[in-house]
Coordinates of N, CA and C in Angstrom, one line a residue:
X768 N 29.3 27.6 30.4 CA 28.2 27.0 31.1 C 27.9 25.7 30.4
X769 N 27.8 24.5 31.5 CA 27.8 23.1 30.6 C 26.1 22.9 30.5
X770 N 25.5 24.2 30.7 CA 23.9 24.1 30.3 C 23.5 25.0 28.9
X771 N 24.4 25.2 28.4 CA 24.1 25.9 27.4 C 23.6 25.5 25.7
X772 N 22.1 24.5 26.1 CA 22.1 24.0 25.0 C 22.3 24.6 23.3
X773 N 22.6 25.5 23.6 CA 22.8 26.0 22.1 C 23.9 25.8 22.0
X774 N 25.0 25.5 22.6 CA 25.9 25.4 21.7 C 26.6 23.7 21.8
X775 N 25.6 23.0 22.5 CA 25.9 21.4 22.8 C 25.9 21.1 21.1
X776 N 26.6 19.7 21.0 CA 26.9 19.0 19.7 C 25.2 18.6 19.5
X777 N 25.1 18.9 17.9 CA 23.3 18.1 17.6 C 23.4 17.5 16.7
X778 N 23.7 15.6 16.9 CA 23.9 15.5 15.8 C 22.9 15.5 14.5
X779 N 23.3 15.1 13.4 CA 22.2 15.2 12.2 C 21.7 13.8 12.0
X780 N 20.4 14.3 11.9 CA 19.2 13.1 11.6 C 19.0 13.0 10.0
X781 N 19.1 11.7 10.0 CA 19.2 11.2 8.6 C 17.5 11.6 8.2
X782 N 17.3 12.2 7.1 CA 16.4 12.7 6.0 C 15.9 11.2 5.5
X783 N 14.7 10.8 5.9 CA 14.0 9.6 5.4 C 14.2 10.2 3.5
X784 N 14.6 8.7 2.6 CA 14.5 9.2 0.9 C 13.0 9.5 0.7
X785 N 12.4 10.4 -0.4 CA 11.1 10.0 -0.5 C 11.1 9.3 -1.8
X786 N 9.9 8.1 -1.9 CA 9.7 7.6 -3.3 C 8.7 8.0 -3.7
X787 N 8.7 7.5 -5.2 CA 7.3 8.0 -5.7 C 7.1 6.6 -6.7
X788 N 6.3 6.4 -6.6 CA 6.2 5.7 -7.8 C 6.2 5.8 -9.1
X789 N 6.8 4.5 -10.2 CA 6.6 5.4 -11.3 C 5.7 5.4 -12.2
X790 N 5.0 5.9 -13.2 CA 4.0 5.6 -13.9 C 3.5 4.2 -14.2
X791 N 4.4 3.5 -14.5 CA 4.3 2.3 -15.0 C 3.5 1.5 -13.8
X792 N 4.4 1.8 -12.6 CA 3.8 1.1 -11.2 C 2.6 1.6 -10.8
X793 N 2.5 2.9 -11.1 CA 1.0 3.5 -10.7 C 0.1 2.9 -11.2
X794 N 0.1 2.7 -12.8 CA -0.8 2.2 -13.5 C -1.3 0.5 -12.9
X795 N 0.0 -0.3 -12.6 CA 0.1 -1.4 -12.1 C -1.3 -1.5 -11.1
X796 N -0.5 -0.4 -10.1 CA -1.5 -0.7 -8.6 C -3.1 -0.2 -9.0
X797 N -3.1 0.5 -9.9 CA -4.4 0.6 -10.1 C -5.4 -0.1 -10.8
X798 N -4.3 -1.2 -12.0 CA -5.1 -2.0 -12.3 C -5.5 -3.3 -11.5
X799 N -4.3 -3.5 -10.4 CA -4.6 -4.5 -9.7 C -5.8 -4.2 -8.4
X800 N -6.0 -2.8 -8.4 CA -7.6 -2.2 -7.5 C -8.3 -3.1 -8.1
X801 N -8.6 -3.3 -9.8 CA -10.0 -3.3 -10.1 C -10.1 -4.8 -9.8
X802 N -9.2 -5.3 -9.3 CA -9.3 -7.2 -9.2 C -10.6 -7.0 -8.7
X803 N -11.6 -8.3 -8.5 CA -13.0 -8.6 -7.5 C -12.4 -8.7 -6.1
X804 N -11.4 -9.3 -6.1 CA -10.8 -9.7 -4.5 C -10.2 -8.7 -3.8
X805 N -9.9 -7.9 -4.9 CA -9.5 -6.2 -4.2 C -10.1 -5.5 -3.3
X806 N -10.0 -5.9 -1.8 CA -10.8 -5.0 -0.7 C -10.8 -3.8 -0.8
X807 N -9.6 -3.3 -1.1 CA -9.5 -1.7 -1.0 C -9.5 -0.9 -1.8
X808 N -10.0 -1.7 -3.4 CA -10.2 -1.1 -4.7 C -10.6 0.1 -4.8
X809 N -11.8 0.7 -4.1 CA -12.4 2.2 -4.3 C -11.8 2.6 -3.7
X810 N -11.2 2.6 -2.3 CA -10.0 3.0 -1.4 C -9.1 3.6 -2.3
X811 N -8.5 2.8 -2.7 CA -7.2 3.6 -3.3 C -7.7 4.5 -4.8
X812 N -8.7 3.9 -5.4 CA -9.1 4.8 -6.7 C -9.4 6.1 -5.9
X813 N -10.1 6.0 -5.4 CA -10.7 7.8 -4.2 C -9.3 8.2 -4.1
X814 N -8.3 7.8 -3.6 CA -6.9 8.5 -3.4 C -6.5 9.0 -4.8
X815 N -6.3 8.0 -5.6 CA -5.9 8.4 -6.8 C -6.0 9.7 -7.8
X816 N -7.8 9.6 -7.8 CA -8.4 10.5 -8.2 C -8.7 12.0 -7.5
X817 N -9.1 11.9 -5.9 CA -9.3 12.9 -5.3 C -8.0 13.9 -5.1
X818 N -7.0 12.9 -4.7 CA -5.8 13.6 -3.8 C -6.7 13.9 -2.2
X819 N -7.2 12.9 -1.9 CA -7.8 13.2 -0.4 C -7.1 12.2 0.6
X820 N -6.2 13.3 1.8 CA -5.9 12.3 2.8 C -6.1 10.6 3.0
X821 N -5.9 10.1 3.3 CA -6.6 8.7 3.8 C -7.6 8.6 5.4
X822 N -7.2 9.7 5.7 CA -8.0 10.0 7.2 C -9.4 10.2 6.7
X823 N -9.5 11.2 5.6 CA -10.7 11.9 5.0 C -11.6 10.6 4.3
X824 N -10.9 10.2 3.6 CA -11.6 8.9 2.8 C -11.9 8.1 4.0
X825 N -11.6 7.3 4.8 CA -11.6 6.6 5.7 C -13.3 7.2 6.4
X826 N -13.1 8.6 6.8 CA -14.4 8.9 7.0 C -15.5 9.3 6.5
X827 N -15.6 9.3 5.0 CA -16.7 8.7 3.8 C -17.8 8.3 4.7
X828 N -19.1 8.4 4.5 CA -20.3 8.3 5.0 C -21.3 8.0 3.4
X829 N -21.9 6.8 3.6 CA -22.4 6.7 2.0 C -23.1 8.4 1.6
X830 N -23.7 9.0 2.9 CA -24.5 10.3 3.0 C -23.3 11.5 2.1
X831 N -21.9 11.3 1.9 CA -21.3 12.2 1.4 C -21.0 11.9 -0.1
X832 N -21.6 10.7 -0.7 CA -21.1 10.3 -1.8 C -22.2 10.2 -3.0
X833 N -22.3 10.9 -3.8 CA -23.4 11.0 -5.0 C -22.7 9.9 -6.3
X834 N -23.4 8.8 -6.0 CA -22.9 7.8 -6.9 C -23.2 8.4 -8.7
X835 N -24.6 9.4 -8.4 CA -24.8 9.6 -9.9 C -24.5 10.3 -10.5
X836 N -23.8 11.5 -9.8 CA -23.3 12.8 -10.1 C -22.0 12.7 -10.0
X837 N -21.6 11.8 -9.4 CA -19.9 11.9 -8.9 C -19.3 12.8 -7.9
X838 N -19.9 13.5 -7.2 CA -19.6 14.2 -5.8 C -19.2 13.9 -4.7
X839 N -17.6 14.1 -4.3 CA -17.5 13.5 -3.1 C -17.5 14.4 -2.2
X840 N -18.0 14.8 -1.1 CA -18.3 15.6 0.2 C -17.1 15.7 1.0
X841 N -16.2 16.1 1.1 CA -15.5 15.9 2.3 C -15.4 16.9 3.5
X842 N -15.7 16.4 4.4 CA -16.1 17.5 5.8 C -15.4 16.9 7.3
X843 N -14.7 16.0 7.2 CA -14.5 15.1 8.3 C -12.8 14.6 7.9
X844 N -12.3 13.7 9.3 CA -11.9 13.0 8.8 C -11.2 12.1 10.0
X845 N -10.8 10.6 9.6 CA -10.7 9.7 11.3 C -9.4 10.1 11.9
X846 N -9.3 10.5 13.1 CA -8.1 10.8 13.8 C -8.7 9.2 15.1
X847 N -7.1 9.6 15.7 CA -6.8 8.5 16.7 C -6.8 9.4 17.9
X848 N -7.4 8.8 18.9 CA -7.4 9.7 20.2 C -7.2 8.9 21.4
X849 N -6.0 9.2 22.0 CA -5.6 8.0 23.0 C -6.5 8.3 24.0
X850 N -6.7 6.2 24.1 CA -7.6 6.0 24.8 C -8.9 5.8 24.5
X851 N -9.7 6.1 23.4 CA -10.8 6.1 22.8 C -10.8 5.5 21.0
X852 N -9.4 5.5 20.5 CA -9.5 5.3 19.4 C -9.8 5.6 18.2
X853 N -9.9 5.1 17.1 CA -10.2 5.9 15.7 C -11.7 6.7 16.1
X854 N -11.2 8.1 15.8 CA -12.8 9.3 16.0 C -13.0 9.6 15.3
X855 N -14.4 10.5 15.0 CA -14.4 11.5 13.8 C -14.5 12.6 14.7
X856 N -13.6 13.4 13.6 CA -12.7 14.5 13.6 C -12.8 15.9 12.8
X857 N -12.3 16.7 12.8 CA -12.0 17.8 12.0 C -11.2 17.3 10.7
X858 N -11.0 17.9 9.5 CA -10.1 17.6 8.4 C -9.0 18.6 8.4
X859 N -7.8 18.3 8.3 CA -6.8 18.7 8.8 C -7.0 20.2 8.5
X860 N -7.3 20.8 7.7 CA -7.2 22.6 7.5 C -8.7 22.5 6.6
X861 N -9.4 23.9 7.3 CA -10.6 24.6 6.8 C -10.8 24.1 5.4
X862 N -9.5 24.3 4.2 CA -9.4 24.2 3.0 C -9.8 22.7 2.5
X863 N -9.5 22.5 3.5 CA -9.7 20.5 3.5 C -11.5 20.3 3.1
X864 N -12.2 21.0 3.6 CA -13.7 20.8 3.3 C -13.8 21.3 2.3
X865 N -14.5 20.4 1.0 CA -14.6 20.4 0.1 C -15.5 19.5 -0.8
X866 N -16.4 19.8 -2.0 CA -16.6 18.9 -3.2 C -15.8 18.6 -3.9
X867 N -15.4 17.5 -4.4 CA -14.8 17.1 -5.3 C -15.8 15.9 -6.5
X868 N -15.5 16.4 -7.6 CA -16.4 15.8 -8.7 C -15.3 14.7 -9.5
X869 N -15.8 13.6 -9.5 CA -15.2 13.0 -10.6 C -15.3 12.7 -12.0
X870 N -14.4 12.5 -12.4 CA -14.5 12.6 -13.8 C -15.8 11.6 -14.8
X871 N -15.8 11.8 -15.4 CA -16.8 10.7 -16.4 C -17.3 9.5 -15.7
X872 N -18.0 9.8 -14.7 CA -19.2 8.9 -14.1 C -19.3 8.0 -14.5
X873 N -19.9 7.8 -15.6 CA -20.0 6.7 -16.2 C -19.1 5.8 -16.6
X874 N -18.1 6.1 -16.8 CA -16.8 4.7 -16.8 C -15.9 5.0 -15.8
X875 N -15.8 5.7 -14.8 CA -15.2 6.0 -13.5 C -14.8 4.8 -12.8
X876 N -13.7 4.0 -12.3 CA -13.7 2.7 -12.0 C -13.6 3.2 -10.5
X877 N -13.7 4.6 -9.7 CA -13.7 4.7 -8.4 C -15.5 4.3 -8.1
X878 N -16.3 5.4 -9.3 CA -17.2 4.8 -8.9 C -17.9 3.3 -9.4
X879 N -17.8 2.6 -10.5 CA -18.1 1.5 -10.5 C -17.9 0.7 -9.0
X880 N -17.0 0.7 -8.8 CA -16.2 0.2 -7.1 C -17.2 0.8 -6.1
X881 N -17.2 1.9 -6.2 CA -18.4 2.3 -4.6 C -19.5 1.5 -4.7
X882 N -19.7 1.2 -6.2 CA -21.3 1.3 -6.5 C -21.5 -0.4 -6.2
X883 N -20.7 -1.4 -6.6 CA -20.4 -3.0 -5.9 C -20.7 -2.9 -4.4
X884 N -19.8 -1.8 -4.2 CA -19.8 -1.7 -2.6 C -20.9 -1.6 -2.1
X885 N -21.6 -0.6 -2.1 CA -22.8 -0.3 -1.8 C -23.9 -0.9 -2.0
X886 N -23.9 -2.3 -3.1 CA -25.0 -3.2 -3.7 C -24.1 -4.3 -2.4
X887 N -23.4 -4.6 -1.9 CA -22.8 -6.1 -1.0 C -22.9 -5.1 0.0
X888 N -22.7 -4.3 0.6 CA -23.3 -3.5 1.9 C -24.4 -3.2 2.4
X889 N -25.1 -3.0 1.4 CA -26.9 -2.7 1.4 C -27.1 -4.5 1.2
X890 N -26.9 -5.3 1.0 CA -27.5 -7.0 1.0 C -27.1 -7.0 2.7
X891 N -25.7 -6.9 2.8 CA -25.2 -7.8 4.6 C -26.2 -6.4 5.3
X892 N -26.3 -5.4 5.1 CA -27.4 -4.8 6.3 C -28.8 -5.3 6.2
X893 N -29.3 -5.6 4.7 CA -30.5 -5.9 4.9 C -30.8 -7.4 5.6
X894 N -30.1 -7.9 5.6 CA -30.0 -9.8 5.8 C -30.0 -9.0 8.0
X895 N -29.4 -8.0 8.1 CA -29.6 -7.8 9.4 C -30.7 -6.5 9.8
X896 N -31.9 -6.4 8.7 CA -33.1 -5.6 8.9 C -32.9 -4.5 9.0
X897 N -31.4 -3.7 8.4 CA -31.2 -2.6 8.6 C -31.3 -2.0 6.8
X898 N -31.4 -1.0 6.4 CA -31.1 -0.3 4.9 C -29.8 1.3 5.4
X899 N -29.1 0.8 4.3 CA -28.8 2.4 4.1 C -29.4 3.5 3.5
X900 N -30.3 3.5 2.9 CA -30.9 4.3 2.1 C -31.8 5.1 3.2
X901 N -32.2 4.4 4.4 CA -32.9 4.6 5.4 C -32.1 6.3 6.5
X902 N -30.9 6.0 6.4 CA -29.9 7.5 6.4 C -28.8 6.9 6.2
X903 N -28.0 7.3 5.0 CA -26.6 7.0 4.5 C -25.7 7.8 5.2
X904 N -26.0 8.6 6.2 CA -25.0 9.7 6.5 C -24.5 8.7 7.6
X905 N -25.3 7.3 8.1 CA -25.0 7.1 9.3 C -24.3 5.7 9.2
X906 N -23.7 5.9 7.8 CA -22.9 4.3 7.3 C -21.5 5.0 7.0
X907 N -20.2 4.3 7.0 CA -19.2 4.4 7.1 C -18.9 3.2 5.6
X908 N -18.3 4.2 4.8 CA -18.0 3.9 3.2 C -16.9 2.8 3.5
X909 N -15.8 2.9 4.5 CA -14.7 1.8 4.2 C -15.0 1.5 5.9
X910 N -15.9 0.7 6.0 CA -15.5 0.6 7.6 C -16.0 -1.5 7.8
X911 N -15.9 -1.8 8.9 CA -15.9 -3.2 9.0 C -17.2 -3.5 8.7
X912 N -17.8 -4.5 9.3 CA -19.3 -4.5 9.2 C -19.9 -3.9 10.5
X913 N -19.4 -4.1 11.1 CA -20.0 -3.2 12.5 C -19.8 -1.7 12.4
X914 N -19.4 -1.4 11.2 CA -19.9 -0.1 10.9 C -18.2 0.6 11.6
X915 N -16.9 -0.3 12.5 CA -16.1 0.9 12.6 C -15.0 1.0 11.3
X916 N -14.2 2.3 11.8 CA -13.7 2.6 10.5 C -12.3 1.5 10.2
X917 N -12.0 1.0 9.2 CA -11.2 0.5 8.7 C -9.8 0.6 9.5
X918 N -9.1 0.3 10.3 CA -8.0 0.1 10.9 C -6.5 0.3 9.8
X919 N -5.4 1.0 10.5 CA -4.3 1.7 9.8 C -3.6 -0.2 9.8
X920 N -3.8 -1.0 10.5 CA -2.9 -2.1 10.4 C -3.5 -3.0 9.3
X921 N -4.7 -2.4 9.1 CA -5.6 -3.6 8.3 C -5.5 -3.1 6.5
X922 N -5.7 -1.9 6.5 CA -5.1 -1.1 5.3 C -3.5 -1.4 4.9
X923 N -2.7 -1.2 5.9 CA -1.3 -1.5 5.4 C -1.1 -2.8 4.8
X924 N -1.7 -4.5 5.8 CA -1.8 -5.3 4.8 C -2.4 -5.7 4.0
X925 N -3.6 -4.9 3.1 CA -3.9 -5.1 2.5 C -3.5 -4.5 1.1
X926 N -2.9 -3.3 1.6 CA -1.9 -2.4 0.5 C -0.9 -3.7 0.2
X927 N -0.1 -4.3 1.2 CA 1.0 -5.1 0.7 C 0.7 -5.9 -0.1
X928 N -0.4 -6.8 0.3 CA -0.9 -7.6 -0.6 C -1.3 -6.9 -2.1
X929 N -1.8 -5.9 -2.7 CA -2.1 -5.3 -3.6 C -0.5 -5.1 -4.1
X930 N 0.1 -4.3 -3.5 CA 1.7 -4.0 -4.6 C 2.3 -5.4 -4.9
X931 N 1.9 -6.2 -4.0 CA 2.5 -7.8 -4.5 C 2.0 -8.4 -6.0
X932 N 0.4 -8.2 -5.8 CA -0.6 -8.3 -6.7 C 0.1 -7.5 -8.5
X933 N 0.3 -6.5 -7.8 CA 0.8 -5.3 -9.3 C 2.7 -5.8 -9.9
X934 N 3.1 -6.4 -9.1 CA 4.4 -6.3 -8.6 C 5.2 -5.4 -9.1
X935 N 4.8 -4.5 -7.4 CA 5.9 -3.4 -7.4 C 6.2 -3.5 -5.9
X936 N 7.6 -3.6 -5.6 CA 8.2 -4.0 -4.9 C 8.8 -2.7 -3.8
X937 N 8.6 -1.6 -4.2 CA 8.9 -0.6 -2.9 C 7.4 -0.1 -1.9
X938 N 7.0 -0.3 -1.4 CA 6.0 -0.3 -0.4 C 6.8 1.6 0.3
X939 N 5.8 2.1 -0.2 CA 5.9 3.8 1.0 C 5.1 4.5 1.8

């Protein structure tokens, strides 16, 4: 039978390599976060530190983030939905909702970084008569100024620019 897919030829798909970075480069990219011109500084420290998706981080709400305690909330996270675009979402598995505490608060460079953030975020809303403090749940941690969430094309170049910054030259 010339319909018998099971025994048709399949060929083999090449296994993408995986990289990893190595310490040296980790260290690199992380020092080059704390640059001032580093957009994505707390971005990537939250990864670093958390081990939390980028979907999850992405959907950060200042309302989920305890700058003084170190608590990060995660309950969400941004999915893409054709036709509608970046949403908020479910987090990939039940297990996924979670507190996560960071380490030593006080010299924490994820949170020093939130906390810049949130002093130049809370100034451009107030200059437009709005406060976060007014409900933080309803601000978006890495998002544009119009409050949407940070774009996967806008993060990639800004990652590139960053491993340029550290130079480390394999991008994954």
């Amino acid at each position: 039978n010339i319909f018998n897919y099971r025994s048709m030829y399949k060929p083999k798909v090449p296994v993408a390599k995986s990289y990893h970075y190595s310490e040296a480069e980790y260290n690199r990219i992380l020092d080059a976060a704390l640059a001032p011109d580093c957009e994505i500084g707390a971005f990537i420290h939250l990864i670093a530190q958390t081990g939390q998706r980028t979907e999850e981080i992405r959907a950060l709400t200042w309302g989920d983030i305890d700058l003084e305690s170190g608590i990060i909330r995660t309950n969400k996270a941004v999915v893409y939905v054709n036709g509608k675009g970046w949403v908020l979402g479910d987090t990939k598995t039940d297990s996924s909702n979670r507190e996560t505490p960071l380490a030593d608060v006080e010299n924490n460079e994820a949170i020093q970084l939130l906390k810049k953030m949130y002093a130049t975020r809370s100034s451009e809303l107030l200059f437009n008569g709005t406060t976060i403090d007014a409900n933080p749940s309803a601000f978006n941690v890495f998002s544009y100024l119009d409050n949407r969430y940070w774009g996967i094309k806008w993060l990639d170049t800004r990652f590139k620019k960053l491993l340029k910054q550290a130079k480390v030259t394999r991008y994954t």
